[in-house]
Amino acid sequence: NAGVTQTPKFQVLKTGQSMTLQCAQDMNHEYMSWYRQDPGMGLRLIHYSVGAGITDQGEVPNGYNVSRSTTEDFPLRLLSAAPSQTSVYFCASVKAGGWEQYFGPGTRLTVT
Amino acid sequence: SQKIEQNSEALNIQEGKTATLTCNYTNYSPAYLQWYRQDPGRGPVFLLLIRENEKEKRKERLKVTFDTTLKQSLFHITASQPADSATYLCALAPDYGGSQGNLIFGKGTKLSVKP
């Protein structure tokens, strides 16, 4: 199993550009989440999904969209990038009935 | 307001000693609490989960305690080694019985073990 994969590893955007951060897992996990990690702020939940077709907002959802059309994939879309979205983004998944979160390697995003 | 706090941003200890990290929370009633390890440039890795009805849990050199009265969890690494140097995060689900995909994390404690 590859586990949780994220692409790209690094990305630089200009203010106002849009892009999609990709996340995929091959463990057939039901739950998937997106976090951002900023110095001094820790990990903060952006959006999460309890299954295909079901998503919900976390602590910091503004400026981000998600969808979950398949169990495997959970892309995060930045609609109009802002410098405040400069961060490291982590995707995570949890199996049904479990509690351990499996994290991807992260995407480092810089918005100029 | 609801908060989860890890009391120390950084902890420096000598190799062989026991490291003790603290996680306190307010205004939550979690069914369980988790601890993760994060190395620089990598995603967090799960270490231990302790449930509200468990006072203590052990895994090799790791020990976690959970006091729901004090609203506190302690994370111990005994016989610490330089390889234990990392940032350690505590996390809990904000709602009792809430979704497994929804965790609130502390800011982490960076542990440095000196040879």
PDB file of N, CA and C in Angstrom, chain A residues 7-75:
ATOM      1  N   THR A   7      -0.109  15.339  -3.826  1.00  0.00           N
ATOM      2  CA  THR A   7       0.634  16.040  -4.869  1.00  0.00           C
ATOM      3  C   THR A   7       0.048  17.428  -5.055  1.00  0.00           C
ATOM      4  N   PRO A   8       0.870  18.418  -5.372  1.00  0.00           N
ATOM      5  CA  PRO A   8       2.333  18.336  -5.468  1.00  0.00           C
ATOM      6  C   PRO A   8       2.977  18.411  -4.079  1.00  0.00           C
ATOM      7  N   LYS A   9       4.275  18.261  -4.003  1.00  0.00           N
ATOM      8  CA  LYS A   9       5.001  18.427  -2.739  1.00  0.00           C
ATOM      9  C   LYS A   9       5.220  19.900  -2.438  1.00  0.00           C
ATOM     10  N   PHE A  10       5.460  20.682  -3.460  1.00  0.00           N
ATOM     11  CA  PHE A  10       5.696  22.119  -3.316  1.00  0.00           C
ATOM     12  C   PHE A  10       4.911  22.839  -4.406  1.00  0.00           C
ATOM     13  N   GLN A  11       4.443  24.045  -4.086  1.00  0.00           N
ATOM     14  CA  GLN A  11       3.727  24.845  -5.064  1.00  0.00           C
ATOM     15  C   GLN A  11       3.860  26.319  -4.711  1.00  0.00           C
ATOM     16  N   VAL A  12       4.104  27.137  -5.729  1.00  0.00           N
ATOM     17  CA  VAL A  12       4.102  28.581  -5.552  1.00  0.00           C
ATOM     18  C   VAL A  12       2.993  29.139  -6.429  1.00  0.00           C
ATOM     19  N   LEU A  13       2.144  29.957  -5.836  1.00  0.00           N
ATOM     20  CA  LEU A  13       1.030  30.568  -6.562  1.00  0.00           C
ATOM     21  C   LEU A  13       1.106  32.075  -6.425  1.00  0.00           C
ATOM     22  N   LYS A  14       0.528  32.743  -7.378  1.00  0.00           N
ATOM     23  CA  LYS A  14       0.354  34.188  -7.250  1.00  0.00           C
ATOM     24  C   LYS A  14      -1.032  34.448  -6.679  1.00  0.00           C
ATOM     25  N   THR A  15      -1.162  35.550  -5.985  1.00  0.00           N
ATOM     26  CA  THR A  15      -2.451  35.939  -5.415  1.00  0.00           C
ATOM     27  C   THR A  15      -3.521  35.932  -6.503  1.00  0.00           C
ATOM     28  N   GLY A  16      -4.639  35.313  -6.179  1.00  0.00           N
ATOM     29  CA  GLY A  16      -5.763  35.260  -7.115  1.00  0.00           C
ATOM     30  C   GLY A  16      -5.821  34.004  -7.958  1.00  0.00           C
ATOM     31  N   GLN A  17      -4.713  33.264  -8.058  1.00  0.00           N
ATOM     32  CA  GLN A  17      -4.729  32.026  -8.825  1.00  0.00           C
ATOM     33  C   GLN A  17      -5.503  30.954  -8.068  1.00  0.00           C
ATOM     34  N   SER A  18      -5.968  29.988  -8.808  1.00  0.00           N
ATOM     35  CA  SER A  18      -6.653  28.854  -8.195  1.00  0.00           C
ATOM     36  C   SER A  18      -5.849  27.585  -8.461  1.00  0.00           C
ATOM     37  N   MET A  19      -6.028  26.616  -7.597  1.00  0.00           N
ATOM     38  CA  MET A  19      -5.374  25.335  -7.828  1.00  0.00           C
ATOM     39  C   MET A  19      -6.033  24.262  -6.961  1.00  0.00           C
ATOM     40  N   THR A  20      -5.706  23.026  -7.267  1.00  0.00           N
ATOM     41  CA  THR A  20      -6.230  21.890  -6.514  1.00  0.00           C
ATOM     42  C   THR A  20      -5.083  21.082  -5.941  1.00  0.00           C
ATOM     43  N   LEU A  21      -5.126  20.859  -4.630  1.00  0.00           N
ATOM     44  CA  LEU A  21      -4.194  19.949  -3.982  1.00  0.00           C
ATOM     45  C   LEU A  21      -4.830  18.561  -3.996  1.00  0.00           C
ATOM     46  N   GLN A  22      -4.031  17.599  -4.461  1.00  0.00           N
ATOM     47  CA  GLN A  22      -4.567  16.253  -4.598  1.00  0.00           C
ATOM     48  C   GLN A  22      -4.212  15.409  -3.380  1.00  0.00           C
ATOM     49  N   CYS A  23      -5.151  14.554  -2.995  1.00  0.00           N
ATOM     50  CA  CYS A  23      -4.944  13.595  -1.918  1.00  0.00           C
ATOM     51  C   CYS A  23      -5.613  12.288  -2.302  1.00  0.00           C
ATOM     52  N   ALA A  24      -4.892  11.199  -2.140  1.00  0.00           N
ATOM     53  CA  ALA A  24      -5.454   9.886  -2.433  1.00  0.00           C
ATOM     54  C   ALA A  24      -4.972   8.889  -1.385  1.00  0.00           C
ATOM     55  N   GLN A  25      -5.835   7.923  -1.083  1.00  0.00           N
ATOM     56  CA  GLN A  25      -5.445   6.843  -0.171  1.00  0.00           C
ATOM     57  C   GLN A  25      -5.913   5.514  -0.756  1.00  0.00           C
ATOM     58  N   ASP A  26      -5.087   4.494  -0.552  1.00  0.00           N
ATOM     59  CA  ASP A  26      -5.392   3.178  -1.119  1.00  0.00           C
ATOM     60  C   ASP A  26      -5.692   2.156  -0.036  1.00  0.00           C
ATOM     61  N   MET A  27      -6.141   2.629   1.120  1.00  0.00           N
ATOM     62  CA  MET A  27      -6.413   1.745   2.255  1.00  0.00           C
ATOM     63  C   MET A  27      -7.914   1.525   2.460  1.00  0.00           C
ATOM     64  N   ASN A  28      -8.732   2.052   1.547  1.00  0.00           N
ATOM     65  CA  ASN A  28     -10.185   1.945   1.647  1.00  0.00           C
ATOM     66  C   ASN A  28     -10.716   2.570   2.936  1.00  0.00           C
ATOM     67  N   HIS A  29     -10.068   3.663   3.354  1.00  0.00           N
ATOM     68  CA  HIS A  29     -10.498   4.346   4.560  1.00  0.00           C
ATOM     69  C   HIS A  29     -11.736   5.182   4.292  1.00  0.00           C
ATOM     70  N   GLU A  30     -12.627   5.192   5.289  1.00  0.00           N
ATOM     71  CA  GLU A  30     -13.895   5.901   5.132  1.00  0.00           C
ATOM     72  C   GLU A  30     -13.737   7.410   5.363  1.00  0.00           C
ATOM     73  N   TYR A  31     -12.933   7.771   6.352  1.00  0.00           N
ATOM     74  CA  TYR A  31     -12.840   9.170   6.742  1.00  0.00           C
ATOM     75  C   TYR A  31     -11.586   9.794   6.151  1.00  0.00           C
ATOM     76  N   MET A  32     -11.733  11.022   5.660  1.00  0.00           N
ATOM     77  CA  MET A  32     -10.573  11.764   5.169  1.00  0.00           C
ATOM     78  C   MET A  32     -10.700  13.212   5.609  1.00  0.00           C
ATOM     79  N   SER A  33      -9.524  13.849   5.801  1.00  0.00           N
ATOM     80  CA  SER A  33      -9.498  15.213   6.341  1.00  0.00           C
ATOM     81  C   SER A  33      -8.386  16.007   5.680  1.00  0.00           C
ATOM     82  N   TRP A  34      -8.549  17.309   5.700  1.00  0.00           N
ATOM     83  CA  TRP A  34      -7.500  18.237   5.294  1.00  0.00           C
ATOM     84  C   TRP A  34      -7.181  19.157   6.471  1.00  0.00           C
ATOM     85  N   TYR A  35      -5.871  19.291   6.762  1.00  0.00           N
ATOM     86  CA  TYR A  35      -5.384  20.200   7.792  1.00  0.00           C
ATOM     87  C   TYR A  35      -4.380  21.164   7.163  1.00  0.00           C
ATOM     88  N   ARG A  36      -4.250  22.307   7.776  1.00  0.00           N
ATOM     89  CA  ARG A  36      -3.130  23.189   7.470  1.00  0.00           C
ATOM     90  C   ARG A  36      -2.307  23.371   8.740  1.00  0.00           C
ATOM     91  N   GLN A  37      -1.002  23.531   8.546  1.00  0.00           N
ATOM     92  CA  GLN A  37      -0.097  23.676   9.687  1.00  0.00           C
ATOM     93  C   GLN A  37       0.726  24.925   9.504  1.00  0.00           C
ATOM     94  N   ASP A  38       0.602  25.825  10.452  1.00  0.00           N
ATOM     95  CA  ASP A  38       1.326  27.082  10.420  1.00  0.00           C
ATOM     96  C   ASP A  38       2.157  27.211  11.676  1.00  0.00           C
ATOM     97  N   PRO A  39       3.326  27.875  11.592  1.00  0.00           N
ATOM     98  CA  PRO A  39       4.175  28.043  12.778  1.00  0.00           C
ATOM     99  C   PRO A  39       3.391  28.716  13.899  1.00  0.00           C
ATOM    100  N   GLY A  40       3.462  28.151  15.091  1.00  0.00           N
ATOM    101  CA  GLY A  40       2.804  28.743  16.240  1.00  0.00           C
ATOM    102  C   GLY A  40       1.306  28.502  16.312  1.00  0.00           C
ATOM    103  N   MET A  41       0.732  27.868  15.270  1.00  0.00           N
ATOM    104  CA  MET A  41      -0.719  27.644  15.250  1.00  0.00           C
ATOM    105  C   MET A  41      -1.070  26.164  15.331  1.00  0.00           C
ATOM    106  N   GLY A  42      -0.130  25.315  15.076  1.00  0.00           N
ATOM    107  CA  GLY A  42      -0.431  23.896  15.084  1.00  0.00           C
ATOM    108  C   GLY A  42      -1.244  23.483  13.871  1.00  0.00           C
ATOM    109  N   LEU A  43      -1.757  22.266  13.914  1.00  0.00           N
ATOM    110  CA  LEU A  43      -2.594  21.726  12.846  1.00  0.00           C
ATOM    111  C   LEU A  43      -4.030  22.197  13.039  1.00  0.00           C
ATOM    112  N   ARG A  44      -4.618  22.717  11.983  1.00  0.00           N
ATOM    113  CA  ARG A  44      -6.011  23.158  12.058  1.00  0.00           C
ATOM    114  C   ARG A  44      -6.814  22.496  10.949  1.00  0.00           C
ATOM    115  N   LEU A  45      -7.978  22.009  11.305  1.00  0.00           N
ATOM    116  CA  LEU A  45      -8.816  21.265  10.376  1.00  0.00           C
ATOM    117  C   LEU A  45      -9.531  22.219   9.416  1.00  0.00           C
ATOM    118  N   ILE A  46      -9.425  21.907   8.107  1.00  0.00           N
ATOM    119  CA  ILE A  46     -10.056  22.748   7.086  1.00  0.00           C
ATOM    120  C   ILE A  46     -11.427  22.161   6.706  1.00  0.00           C
ATOM    121  N   HIS A  47     -11.405  20.945   6.191  1.00  0.00           N
ATOM    122  CA  HIS A  47     -12.615  20.209   5.836  1.00  0.00           C
ATOM    123  C   HIS A  47     -12.391  18.741   6.123  1.00  0.00           C
ATOM    124  N   TYR A  48     -13.482  18.007   6.308  1.00  0.00           N
ATOM    125  CA  TYR A  48     -13.353  16.571   6.456  1.00  0.00           C
ATOM    126  C   TYR A  48     -14.527  15.873   5.784  1.00  0.00           C
ATOM    127  N   SER A  49     -14.370  14.569   5.591  1.00  0.00           N
ATOM    128  CA  SER A  49     -15.395  13.782   4.912  1.00  0.00           C
ATOM    129  C   SER A  49     -15.578  12.461   5.647  1.00  0.00           C
ATOM    130  N   VAL A  50     -16.836  12.092   5.859  1.00  0.00           N
ATOM    131  CA  VAL A  50     -17.121  10.840   6.553  1.00  0.00           C
ATOM    132  C   VAL A  50     -17.435   9.718   5.570  1.00  0.00           C
ATOM    133  N   GLY A  51     -17.354  10.029   4.284  1.00  0.00           N
ATOM    134  CA  GLY A  51     -17.596   9.013   3.270  1.00  0.00           C
ATOM    135  C   GLY A  51     -17.830   9.676   1.926  1.00  0.00           C
ATOM    136  N   ALA A  52     -17.827   8.881   0.881  1.00  0.00           N
ATOM    137  CA  ALA A  52     -18.039   9.418  -0.467  1.00  0.00           C
ATOM    138  C   ALA A  52     -19.355  10.189  -0.517  1.00  0.00           C
ATOM    139  N   GLY A  53     -19.275  11.406  -1.029  1.00  0.00           N
ATOM    140  CA  GLY A  53     -20.450  12.252  -1.180  1.00  0.00           C
ATOM    141  C   GLY A  53     -20.808  13.088   0.023  1.00  0.00           C
ATOM    142  N   ILE A  54     -20.042  12.945   1.128  1.00  0.00           N
ATOM    143  CA  ILE A  54     -20.363  13.659   2.375  1.00  0.00           C
ATOM    144  C   ILE A  54     -19.137  14.421   2.848  1.00  0.00           C
ATOM    145  N   THR A  55     -19.278  15.743   2.966  1.00  0.00           N
ATOM    146  CA  THR A  55     -18.185  16.556   3.492  1.00  0.00           C
ATOM    147  C   THR A  55     -18.730  17.527   4.527  1.00  0.00           C
ATOM    148  N   ASP A  56     -17.854  18.042   5.346  1.00  0.00           N
ATOM    149  CA  ASP A  56     -18.240  19.008   6.367  1.00  0.00           C
ATOM    150  C   ASP A  56     -17.086  19.948   6.637  1.00  0.00           C
ATOM    151  N   GLN A  57     -17.418  21.110   7.211  1.00  0.00           N
ATOM    152  CA  GLN A  57     -16.397  22.115   7.465  1.00  0.00           C
ATOM    153  C   GLN A  57     -15.713  21.871   8.788  1.00  0.00           C
ATOM    154  N   GLY A  58     -14.433  22.230   8.805  1.00  0.00           N
ATOM    155  CA  GLY A  58     -13.678  22.208  10.045  1.00  0.00           C
ATOM    156  C   GLY A  58     -13.557  23.600  10.624  1.00  0.00           C
ATOM    157  N   GLU A  59     -12.429  23.838  11.254  1.00  0.00           N
ATOM    158  CA  GLU A  59     -12.207  25.095  11.963  1.00  0.00           C
ATOM    159  C   GLU A  59     -11.944  26.273  11.029  1.00  0.00           C
ATOM    160  N   VAL A  60     -11.262  26.037   9.904  1.00  0.00           N
ATOM    161  CA  VAL A  60     -10.837  27.127   9.017  1.00  0.00           C
ATOM    162  C   VAL A  60     -11.198  26.833   7.570  1.00  0.00           C
ATOM    163  N   PRO A  61     -12.477  26.783   7.208  1.00  0.00           N
ATOM    164  CA  PRO A  61     -12.867  26.361   5.859  1.00  0.00           C
ATOM    165  C   PRO A  61     -12.865  27.457   4.797  1.00  0.00           C
ATOM    166  N   ASN A  62     -12.826  28.731   5.223  1.00  0.00           N
ATOM    167  CA  ASN A  62     -13.012  29.815   4.253  1.00  0.00           C
ATOM    168  C   ASN A  62     -11.889  29.853   3.227  1.00  0.00           C
ATOM    169  N   GLY A  63     -12.296  29.952   1.947  1.00  0.00           N
ATOM    170  CA  GLY A  63     -11.325  30.021   0.856  1.00  0.00           C
ATOM    171  C   GLY A  63     -10.986  28.673   0.258  1.00  0.00           C
ATOM    172  N   TYR A  64     -11.586  27.618   0.810  1.00  0.00           N
ATOM    173  CA  TYR A  64     -11.304  26.257   0.359  1.00  0.00           C
ATOM    174  C   TYR A  64     -12.613  25.516   0.037  1.00  0.00           C
ATOM    175  N   ASN A  65     -12.529  24.680  -1.004  1.00  0.00           N
ATOM    176  CA  ASN A  65     -13.638  23.785  -1.332  1.00  0.00           C
ATOM    177  C   ASN A  65     -13.137  22.358  -1.400  1.00  0.00           C
ATOM    178  N   VAL A  66     -14.016  21.415  -1.055  1.00  0.00           N
ATOM    179  CA  VAL A  66     -13.678  20.007  -1.184  1.00  0.00           C
ATOM    180  C   VAL A  66     -14.861  19.267  -1.787  1.00  0.00           C
ATOM    181  N   SER A  67     -14.563  18.099  -2.313  1.00  0.00           N
ATOM    182  CA  SER A  67     -15.595  17.166  -2.758  1.00  0.00           C
ATOM    183  C   SER A  67     -15.056  15.769  -2.547  1.00  0.00           C
ATOM    184  N   ARG A  68     -15.930  14.809  -2.461  1.00  0.00           N
ATOM    185  CA  ARG A  68     -15.503  13.418  -2.256  1.00  0.00           C
ATOM    186  C   ARG A  68     -16.372  12.534  -3.150  1.00  0.00           C
ATOM    187  N   SER A  69     -15.937  12.411  -4.386  1.00  0.00           N
ATOM    188  CA  SER A  69     -16.722  11.611  -5.328  1.00  0.00           C
ATOM    189  C   SER A  69     -16.377  10.124  -5.250  1.00  0.00           C
ATOM    190  N   THR A  70     -15.197   9.810  -4.742  1.00  0.00           N
ATOM    191  CA  THR A  70     -14.806   8.402  -4.566  1.00  0.00           C
ATOM    192  C   THR A  70     -14.255   8.221  -3.163  1.00  0.00           C
ATOM    193  N   THR A  71     -14.174   6.991  -2.714  1.00  0.00           N
ATOM    194  CA  THR A  71     -13.581   6.717  -1.402  1.00  0.00           C
ATOM    195  C   THR A  71     -12.109   7.092  -1.379  1.00  0.00           C
ATOM    196  N   GLU A  72     -11.429   6.921  -2.523  1.00  0.00           N
ATOM    197  CA  GLU A  72      -9.978   7.069  -2.549  1.00  0.00           C
ATOM    198  C   GLU A  72      -9.494   8.509  -2.562  1.00  0.00           C
ATOM    199  N   ASP A  73     -10.237   9.413  -3.183  1.00  0.00           N
ATOM    200  CA  ASP A  73      -9.727  10.754  -3.465  1.00  0.00           C
ATOM    201  C   ASP A  73     -10.470  11.841  -2.692  1.00  0.00           C
ATOM    202  N   PHE A  74      -9.701  12.849  -2.261  1.00  0.00           N
ATOM    203  CA  PHE A  74     -10.289  13.959  -1.501  1.00  0.00           C
ATOM    204  C   PHE A  74      -9.510  15.229  -1.854  1.00  0.00           C
ATOM    205  N   PRO A  75      -9.774  15.819  -3.015  1.00  0.00           N
ATOM    206  CA  PRO A  75      -9.028  17.016  -3.423  1.00  0.00           C
ATOM    207  C   PRO A  75      -9.469  18.271  -2.664  1.00  0.00           C
TER     208      PRO A  75
END
